[in-house]
Amino acid sequence: MSENRDRLDALASLLDGLGTSYERDGEAIRFRLGYPGGEAIPVVIQPEGVGLVATGLLGSVGEDTTSALEAVDAWNAPNTEETLPFRPKVSLRDDPPLLLAETILPPALDRDELISVLAHLRDCAITFAGETRALSPEALFDLGNAAYEAFQRAGSLDALNTAIDAWRALLDLTPREDENWPGRASNLGTAFQLRYRATKDRDDLEEAIQLHTEALDATEPGTADWAMYASNLGNDLRLRYEATTDSGDLEEAIRHHTEALGASERGSADWAMYANNLGNDYLTRNQASGDRDDLDEAIRLHGEALGATERGSASWAGRANNLGNDHFRRYEATKNPGDLEEAIRLHTEALGATERGSADWATIANNLGNDLQPRYEASKDRADLEEAIRLHGEALGATERGSANWAMYASNLGNDHQLRYQATGNRGDLDDAIRFHREALDATERGSASWAGRASNLGNDLQTRYEASKDRADLD
């Protein structure tokens, strides 16, 4: 078809613009795509039906076809509705079976979209490299780094698992006396910590604590690497405190973060990171004890960390969000409107500096919505309530349904609708409050810290509706 020939012509022009060498073979374009940890991937793009299909050859599966098929199914399961990323598949028609990845190209592909398509193919190849080839230590190092970067870009747990597998294999090949051993142990520990954050598997957190402890013990105290490993271990211990409420872990986190901060040059990027981490510790301790000195210390440290961070950098928005959270918490304790206004300002600026629709964006949008609720309750300015509803709704829409954050955002949105019902008497808002509070409760583990509050919210909604309608079903 002439349409497909035109699209191949346009694709060839884009590849020329990227400096990518290719061959034009009749109705197909062929080129090779390099990636860390393996040989270049042969790619062919050719017409199929009314579109163009891109196929990458990731490698030969070898003897363990079953494992490869299971890995492919695990990758594809959550992506049934998406054209991208590339879908891997095992081609059993070939001997030995081949691992392929395919996607349908967008109809009007531009330069940025082509770069994105090729990045998806690299991520797919990185994730499945272990299914197709044995890797040298150098390739394991490159593969782990590339998989970790893929995880940071897209949040893919498959990519993080690949980084863990590659870095664990690399650490197994590294002698303890090798100067690279502490750094590699620390990298692996950080990957386990990130997987714990995603899955809440305590075994991963314990693995992170062990690796970061061993990396710290193997490093000269007071050095830059020692400070980094101490900070990593402090983060692990705060996470374990949050899971167990063992105050000993939190005190140890404060000690490690204080020592990391003391070993760093004031105002440096590392210093700002360690100050932010220590501020997180003090905020956590304030949440447990209510000690205002801890909250004031969190505000001081988070403020200094933000002041030492380049505005617009990847870290700036997160640190502005943290400082906003501190001010909001102090407002809750003191009812000082200045703290509430500062929280709103910081969360607004952090939201504007964060990629829309990302997990961080949803978190900050939710926080800003939380700020606007009490300002509405104090002023009765309906614009604040409408904005809270919008922000909480968008945060909910950008979050995986059923996750812990999704349940929290749904609960907050239910609170907004309950407030609007109280202002207007509109039954639709009360019904929405019931729906969101019920969905939040259903997504919350029974007996958890949040469950009782969410059950109470739903009960209050149903009581209110019964009083309006006298429908006995609401009482049941």
Coordinates of C-alpha atoms in Angstrom, one line a residue:
M1 CA 0.0 0.0 0.0
S2 CA 1.3 3.5 -0.8
E3 CA 0.3 4.7 2.7
N4 CA 2.7 2.2 4.3
R5 CA 5.4 3.0 1.8
D6 CA 5.0 6.7 2.8
R7 CA 5.2 5.8 6.4
L8 CA 8.4 3.7 5.8
D9 CA 9.8 6.8 3.9
A10 CA 9.0 9.0 6.9
L11 CA 10.5 6.4 9.3
A12 CA 13.7 6.3 7.2
S13 CA 14.0 10.1 7.4
L14 CA 13.6 9.9 11.2
L15 CA 16.4 7.3 11.5
D16 CA 18.6 9.5 9.3
G17 CA 17.9 12.3 11.7
L18 CA 19.0 10.1 14.6
G19 CA 22.1 9.0 12.8
T20 CA 21.0 5.4 12.9
S21 CA 22.3 3.2 10.1
Y22 CA 19.7 1.0 8.4
E23 CA 18.9 -1.1 5.3
R24 CA 15.8 -0.6 3.2
D25 CA 14.8 -4.1 1.9
G26 CA 11.8 -3.7 -0.3
E27 CA 8.8 -3.3 2.1
A28 CA 11.0 -3.4 5.3
I29 CA 13.5 -1.4 7.2
R30 CA 16.2 -3.2 9.2
F31 CA 18.7 -1.9 11.7
R32 CA 20.5 -2.9 14.9
L33 CA 19.8 -1.3 18.3
G34 CA 22.6 -1.3 20.9
Y35 CA 22.0 -1.6 24.6
P36 CA 24.1 -2.3 27.7
G37 CA 24.7 -5.9 28.7
G38 CA 24.4 -7.6 25.4
E39 CA 24.8 -7.6 21.6
A40 CA 22.9 -5.2 19.4
I41 CA 19.3 -6.1 18.8
P42 CA 18.3 -6.8 15.2
V43 CA 15.1 -4.8 14.5
V44 CA 12.8 -5.1 11.4
I45 CA 9.9 -2.7 10.7
Q46 CA 7.5 -3.8 8.0
P47 CA 3.8 -3.3 7.0
E48 CA 1.2 -5.6 8.4
G49 CA -2.5 -4.9 7.6
V50 CA -3.0 -1.2 7.6
G51 CA 0.0 -0.4 9.9
L52 CA 3.6 -0.9 10.6
V53 CA 4.9 -3.5 13.0
A54 CA 8.3 -3.3 14.7
T55 CA 10.0 -6.6 15.8
G56 CA 13.2 -6.9 17.8
L57 CA 15.1 -10.2 18.1
L58 CA 16.2 -10.5 21.7
G59 CA 17.9 -13.8 21.4
S60 CA 17.7 -17.5 21.5
V61 CA 15.7 -18.9 24.5
G62 CA 17.9 -22.0 24.8
E63 CA 16.7 -25.2 26.6
D64 CA 14.5 -23.7 29.3
T65 CA 11.6 -22.7 27.2
T66 CA 9.1 -23.0 30.1
S67 CA 10.9 -20.3 32.2
A68 CA 11.0 -18.0 29.2
L69 CA 7.3 -18.5 28.5
E70 CA 6.5 -17.8 32.2
A71 CA 8.6 -14.6 32.2
V72 CA 6.8 -13.4 29.0
D73 CA 3.4 -14.0 30.5
A74 CA 4.4 -12.1 33.7
W75 CA 5.6 -9.1 31.6
N76 CA 2.5 -9.1 29.4
A77 CA -0.2 -9.6 32.1
P78 CA -0.5 -6.0 33.3
N79 CA -0.2 -4.5 29.8
T80 CA -3.1 -6.1 28.0
E81 CA -4.6 -2.7 27.0
E82 CA -1.4 -1.0 25.9
T83 CA 0.3 -0.9 22.5
L84 CA 3.6 0.0 24.3
P85 CA 5.9 -1.2 25.7
F86 CA 7.0 -3.8 23.3
R87 CA 5.4 -7.2 23.9
P88 CA 7.8 -10.0 24.2
K89 CA 6.9 -13.5 22.9
V90 CA 8.5 -16.8 22.4
S91 CA 8.5 -18.0 18.8
L92 CA 8.3 -21.8 19.0
R93 CA 8.4 -22.1 15.2
D94 CA 12.1 -21.5 15.3
D95 CA 14.7 -24.1 16.4
P96 CA 15.9 -23.2 18.9
P97 CA 13.0 -21.0 20.0
L98 CA 13.6 -17.3 19.7
L99 CA 12.6 -14.5 22.1
L100 CA 11.0 -11.6 20.1
A101 CA 9.5 -8.3 21.1
E102 CA 6.8 -6.6 18.9
T103 CA 4.8 -3.4 18.8
I104 CA 2.5 -1.6 16.4
L105 CA 3.9 1.9 15.6
P106 CA 1.7 5.0 16.0
P107 CA 0.2 6.2 12.7
A108 CA 2.0 9.5 12.7
L109 CA 5.4 8.8 14.3
D110 CA 7.5 11.8 15.2
R111 CA 11.1 12.0 16.4
D112 CA 10.3 11.9 20.1
E113 CA 7.9 9.0 19.7
L114 CA 10.5 7.0 17.8
I115 CA 13.0 7.6 20.6
S116 CA 10.4 6.4 23.1
V117 CA 9.7 3.3 21.0
L118 CA 13.3 2.4 20.9
A119 CA 13.7 3.1 24.6
H120 CA 10.9 0.6 25.3
L121 CA 12.6 -2.0 23.2
R122 CA 15.8 -1.4 25.1
D123 CA 14.0 -1.8 28.4
C124 CA 12.4 -5.0 27.2
A125 CA 15.8 -6.4 26.1
I126 CA 17.3 -5.4 29.4
T127 CA 14.6 -7.2 31.3
F128 CA 14.9 -10.4 29.3
A129 CA 18.7 -10.5 28.8
G130 CA 19.0 -13.2 31.5
E131 CA 16.6 -15.5 29.5
T132 CA 18.8 -15.5 26.4
R133 CA 22.5 -15.4 27.4
A134 CA 25.1 -15.8 30.1
L135 CA 26.7 -12.5 31.0
S136 CA 30.3 -11.5 32.0
P137 CA 30.9 -9.4 35.1
E138 CA 31.3 -6.3 32.9
A139 CA 28.0 -7.1 31.2
L140 CA 26.3 -7.8 34.5
F141 CA 27.4 -4.4 35.8
D142 CA 26.1 -2.7 32.6
L143 CA 22.9 -4.7 32.6
G144 CA 22.1 -3.9 36.3
N145 CA 22.7 -0.2 35.7
A146 CA 20.6 -0.1 32.6
A147 CA 17.8 -2.1 34.3
Y148 CA 17.9 0.2 37.3
E149 CA 17.6 3.3 35.0
A150 CA 14.7 1.6 33.2
F151 CA 13.0 1.1 36.6
Q152 CA 13.6 4.8 37.5
R153 CA 12.1 5.9 34.1
A154 CA 9.0 3.8 34.1
G155 CA 8.6 2.2 37.5
S156 CA 8.7 -1.3 36.0
L157 CA 9.0 -4.0 38.7
D158 CA 10.3 -6.3 35.9
A159 CA 13.2 -4.0 35.3
L160 CA 14.0 -3.7 39.0
N161 CA 13.9 -7.5 39.3
T162 CA 16.4 -7.7 36.5
A163 CA 18.7 -5.1 38.2
I164 CA 18.6 -7.2 41.4
D165 CA 19.4 -10.5 39.6
A166 CA 22.3 -8.9 37.7
W167 CA 23.8 -7.1 40.7
R168 CA 23.4 -10.2 42.9
A169 CA 25.2 -12.3 40.3
L170 CA 27.9 -9.6 40.1
L171 CA 28.3 -9.4 43.8
D172 CA 28.7 -13.2 44.0
L173 CA 31.6 -12.9 41.5
T174 CA 33.3 -10.0 43.5
P175 CA 35.8 -11.0 46.2
R176 CA 35.2 -9.3 49.6
E177 CA 38.6 -7.8 49.5
D178 CA 37.9 -6.1 46.1
E179 CA 37.7 -2.4 46.4
N180 CA 34.4 -2.5 44.4
W181 CA 32.7 -4.9 46.8
P182 CA 31.2 -2.2 49.2
G183 CA 29.7 -0.2 46.4
R184 CA 28.2 -3.2 44.7
A185 CA 26.7 -4.4 48.0
S186 CA 25.3 -1.0 48.6
N187 CA 23.7 -0.8 45.1
L188 CA 22.1 -4.2 45.6
G189 CA 20.8 -3.2 49.0
T190 CA 19.3 0.0 47.5
A191 CA 17.5 -2.1 44.8
F192 CA 16.1 -4.4 47.6
Q193 CA 15.0 -1.4 49.5
L194 CA 13.1 -0.1 46.4
R195 CA 11.5 -3.4 45.8
Y196 CA 10.4 -3.5 49.5
R197 CA 8.8 -0.1 49.0
A198 CA 6.8 -1.5 46.0
T199 CA 5.8 -4.9 47.5
K200 CA 6.2 -4.5 51.3
D201 CA 8.0 -7.9 51.3
R202 CA 9.9 -7.8 54.6
D203 CA 12.5 -10.2 53.3
D204 CA 13.6 -7.5 50.9
L205 CA 14.0 -5.0 53.6
E206 CA 16.0 -7.3 55.8
E207 CA 18.3 -8.0 52.8
A208 CA 18.7 -4.3 52.3
I209 CA 19.7 -3.8 55.9
Q210 CA 22.2 -6.6 55.9
L211 CA 23.9 -5.4 52.6
H212 CA 24.0 -1.8 53.7
T213 CA 25.4 -2.7 57.1
E214 CA 28.1 -4.9 55.5
A215 CA 29.0 -2.1 53.0
L216 CA 29.3 0.4 55.8
D217 CA 31.4 -1.9 57.9
A218 CA 33.8 -2.5 54.9
T219 CA 34.4 1.3 54.4
E220 CA 36.7 3.8 56.1
P221 CA 34.6 6.0 58.4
G222 CA 34.2 9.6 57.5
T223 CA 34.7 9.2 53.7
A224 CA 32.1 10.2 51.2
D225 CA 31.3 6.6 50.4
W226 CA 30.9 5.8 54.1
A227 CA 28.4 8.7 54.5
M228 CA 26.4 7.4 51.5
Y229 CA 26.2 3.9 53.0
A230 CA 25.3 5.2 56.4
S231 CA 22.5 7.2 54.9
N232 CA 21.2 4.2 53.0
L233 CA 21.2 2.1 56.2
G234 CA 19.4 4.9 58.0
N235 CA 16.6 4.9 55.3
D236 CA 16.3 1.1 55.7
L237 CA 15.9 1.4 59.5
R238 CA 13.3 4.1 59.2
L239 CA 11.3 1.9 56.9
R240 CA 11.5 -1.0 59.4
Y241 CA 10.4 1.3 62.2
E242 CA 7.4 2.3 60.1
A243 CA 6.5 -1.4 59.7
T244 CA 7.2 -2.5 63.3
T245 CA 7.2 0.8 65.4
D246 CA 10.4 -0.4 67.1
S247 CA 11.7 2.9 68.4
G248 CA 15.2 1.5 68.5
D249 CA 15.3 1.4 64.6
L250 CA 14.2 5.0 64.4
E251 CA 16.8 6.2 66.9
E252 CA 19.5 4.2 64.9
A253 CA 18.2 5.9 61.7
I254 CA 18.6 9.3 63.3
R255 CA 22.2 8.4 64.4
H256 CA 23.2 7.2 61.0
H257 CA 21.7 10.2 59.2
T258 CA 23.3 12.6 61.7
E259 CA 26.7 11.0 61.1
A260 CA 26.3 11.0 57.3
L261 CA 25.4 14.7 57.5
G262 CA 28.4 15.5 59.7
A263 CA 30.7 13.7 57.2
S264 CA 29.5 15.8 54.3
E265 CA 30.4 19.3 53.1
R266 CA 27.7 21.7 54.1
G267 CA 25.6 22.9 51.1
S268 CA 26.7 20.1 48.8
A269 CA 24.2 17.9 46.9
D270 CA 25.0 15.0 49.3
W271 CA 24.6 17.2 52.3
A272 CA 21.2 18.3 51.1
M273 CA 20.1 14.7 50.6
Y274 CA 21.3 13.7 54.1
A275 CA 19.6 16.8 55.7
N276 CA 16.4 15.8 54.0
N277 CA 16.7 12.2 55.2
L278 CA 17.3 13.4 58.8
G279 CA 14.4 15.7 58.5
N280 CA 12.2 12.7 57.6
D281 CA 13.4 10.9 60.7
Y282 CA 12.5 13.8 63.0
L283 CA 9.1 14.2 61.3
T284 CA 8.5 10.5 61.8
R285 CA 9.4 10.8 65.5
N286 CA 7.1 13.8 65.9
Q287 CA 4.2 11.8 64.4
A288 CA 4.7 9.1 67.1
S289 CA 5.4 11.4 70.1
G290 CA 3.8 14.8 69.2
D291 CA 7.0 16.5 70.4
R292 CA 7.0 19.9 68.8
D293 CA 10.8 20.1 69.1
D294 CA 11.1 17.2 66.6
L295 CA 8.6 19.0 64.2
D296 CA 10.6 22.2 64.4
E297 CA 13.8 20.3 63.7
A298 CA 12.2 18.6 60.7
I299 CA 11.2 22.0 59.4
R300 CA 14.7 23.4 59.9
L301 CA 16.4 20.5 58.2
H302 CA 13.9 20.2 55.3
G303 CA 14.2 24.0 54.8
E304 CA 18.0 23.9 54.7
A305 CA 17.9 20.8 52.3
L306 CA 15.5 22.7 50.0
G307 CA 17.7 25.8 50.1
A308 CA 20.7 23.8 49.1
T309 CA 18.9 22.1 46.2
E310 CA 18.8 23.6 42.7
R311 CA 15.3 24.8 41.9
G312 CA 13.8 22.7 39.1
S313 CA 16.1 19.7 39.7
A314 CA 14.8 16.2 40.2
S315 CA 15.1 16.5 44.0
W316 CA 13.7 20.0 44.4
A317 CA 10.0 19.1 44.1
G318 CA 10.2 16.2 46.5
R319 CA 12.0 18.3 49.1
A320 CA 9.5 21.2 48.7
N321 CA 6.7 18.6 49.2
N322 CA 8.4 17.4 52.4
L323 CA 8.7 20.9 53.8
G324 CA 5.0 21.5 52.8
N325 CA 4.0 18.4 54.8
D326 CA 5.9 19.7 57.8
H327 CA 4.1 23.0 57.7
F328 CA 0.7 21.3 57.3
R329 CA 1.4 19.1 60.3
R330 CA 2.4 22.2 62.4
Y331 CA -0.8 23.9 61.2
E332 CA -2.8 20.9 62.5
A333 CA -1.1 21.3 65.9
T334 CA -1.2 25.1 66.2
K335 CA -4.0 26.2 63.8
N336 CA -1.6 29.0 62.7
P337 CA -2.9 30.0 59.3
G338 CA 0.6 31.1 58.3
D339 CA 1.7 27.4 58.3
L340 CA -1.3 26.4 56.2
E341 CA -0.5 29.1 53.6
E342 CA 3.1 28.0 53.5
A343 CA 2.0 24.4 53.0
I344 CA -0.2 25.5 50.1
R345 CA 2.5 27.5 48.5
L346 CA 5.1 24.8 48.7
H347 CA 2.8 22.0 47.5
T348 CA 1.6 24.2 44.6
E349 CA 5.2 24.9 43.5
A350 CA 6.2 21.2 44.0
L351 CA 3.2 20.1 41.9
G352 CA 4.2 22.5 39.1
A353 CA 7.7 21.1 39.0
T354 CA 6.6 17.4 38.8
E355 CA 5.7 15.4 35.7
R356 CA 1.9 15.4 35.4
G357 CA 0.4 11.9 36.0
S358 CA 3.4 10.4 37.6
A359 CA 3.2 8.7 41.0
D360 CA 5.0 11.7 42.7
W361 CA 2.6 14.1 41.0
A362 CA -0.4 12.2 42.4
T363 CA 1.2 12.3 45.9
I364 CA 1.7 16.0 45.8
A365 CA -1.7 16.7 44.2
N366 CA -3.3 14.7 47.1
N367 CA -1.3 16.7 49.6
L368 CA -2.3 20.0 48.1
G369 CA -6.0 18.9 48.2
N370 CA -5.5 18.1 51.8
D371 CA -4.2 21.6 52.5
L372 CA -7.3 23.2 50.8
Q373 CA -9.8 21.2 52.8
P374 CA -9.1 23.0 56.2
R375 CA -8.8 26.4 54.4
Y376 CA -12.3 25.8 53.0
E377 CA -13.6 24.7 56.4
A378 CA -12.2 27.9 57.9
S379 CA -13.3 30.3 55.2
K380 CA -16.2 28.5 53.5
D381 CA -14.7 29.6 50.2
R382 CA -16.2 27.1 47.8
A383 CA -13.4 27.6 45.3
D384 CA -11.0 25.8 47.7
L385 CA -13.4 22.8 48.1
E386 CA -13.9 22.5 44.3
E387 CA -10.1 22.6 43.8
A388 CA -9.6 19.9 46.5
I389 CA -12.2 17.7 44.7
R390 CA -10.4 18.2 41.4
L391 CA -6.9 17.5 42.9
H392 CA -8.0 14.4 44.8
G393 CA -9.9 13.1 41.8
E394 CA -6.9 13.6 39.5
A395 CA -4.6 12.0 42.1
L396 CA -6.9 9.0 42.3
G397 CA -7.1 8.7 38.5
A398 CA -3.3 8.7 38.2
T399 CA -2.9 5.8 40.8
E400 CA -3.2 2.1 40.4
R401 CA -6.6 1.0 41.6
G402 CA -6.6 -1.0 44.8
S403 CA -3.1 0.1 46.0
A404 CA -2.5 1.7 49.4
N405 CA -2.2 5.2 47.9
W406 CA -5.3 4.7 45.8
A407 CA -7.3 3.8 49.0
M408 CA -5.9 7.0 50.7
Y409 CA -6.8 9.2 47.8
A410 CA -10.3 7.7 47.5
S411 CA -10.9 8.3 51.2
N412 CA -9.8 11.9 50.9
L413 CA -12.1 12.4 47.8
G414 CA -15.0 10.9 49.8
N415 CA -14.3 13.5 52.6
D416 CA -14.5 16.3 50.0
H417 CA -17.9 15.1 48.7
Q418 CA -19.1 14.8 52.3
L419 CA -18.1 18.4 52.9
R420 CA -19.9 19.6 49.7
Y421 CA -23.0 17.6 50.7
Q422 CA -23.0 19.4 54.1
A423 CA -22.8 22.8 52.2
T424 CA -25.4 22.1 49.5
G425 CA -27.5 19.2 50.7
N426 CA -27.0 17.6 47.2
R427 CA -27.7 13.9 47.5
G428 CA -25.4 13.1 44.6
D429 CA -22.5 14.3 46.8
L430 CA -23.5 12.1 49.7
D431 CA -23.8 9.1 47.4
D432 CA -20.4 9.9 46.0
A433 CA -19.0 10.1 49.5
I434 CA -20.4 6.7 50.3
R435 CA -19.0 5.2 47.1
F436 CA -15.5 6.5 47.6
H437 CA -15.4 5.7 51.3
R438 CA -16.7 2.2 50.6
E439 CA -14.1 1.6 47.9
A440 CA -11.3 3.0 50.1
L441 CA -12.4 0.7 52.9
D442 CA -12.5 -2.4 50.6
A443 CA -9.0 -1.6 49.5
T444 CA -7.7 -1.3 53.1
E445 CA -6.3 -4.2 55.1
R446 CA -8.7 -5.0 57.9
G447 CA -7.1 -4.2 61.2
S448 CA -4.5 -1.8 59.7
A449 CA -4.0 1.6 61.2
S450 CA -6.2 3.2 58.5
W451 CA -9.0 0.6 58.5
A452 CA -10.9 1.9 61.6
G453 CA -11.0 5.5 60.4
R454 CA -12.2 4.6 57.0
A455 CA -14.9 2.3 58.4
S456 CA -16.0 5.2 60.7
N457 CA -16.2 7.6 57.7
L458 CA -18.4 5.2 55.8
G459 CA -20.6 4.6 58.8
N460 CA -21.1 8.3 59.2
D461 CA -22.1 8.7 55.6
L462 CA -24.6 5.9 55.8
Q463 CA -26.0 7.3 59.1
T464 CA -26.4 10.7 57.4
R465 CA -28.2 9.1 54.4
Y466 CA -30.5 7.1 56.7
E467 CA -31.5 10.3 58.5
A468 CA -32.4 11.9 55.2
S469 CA -34.1 8.9 53.6
K470 CA -35.1 6.6 56.4
D471 CA -33.9 3.7 54.3
R472 CA -33.3 0.9 56.8
A473 CA -30.7 -0.7 54.4
D474 CA -28.3 2.1 55.3
L475 CA -28.5 1.1 58.9
D476 CA -27.6 -2.5 58.1

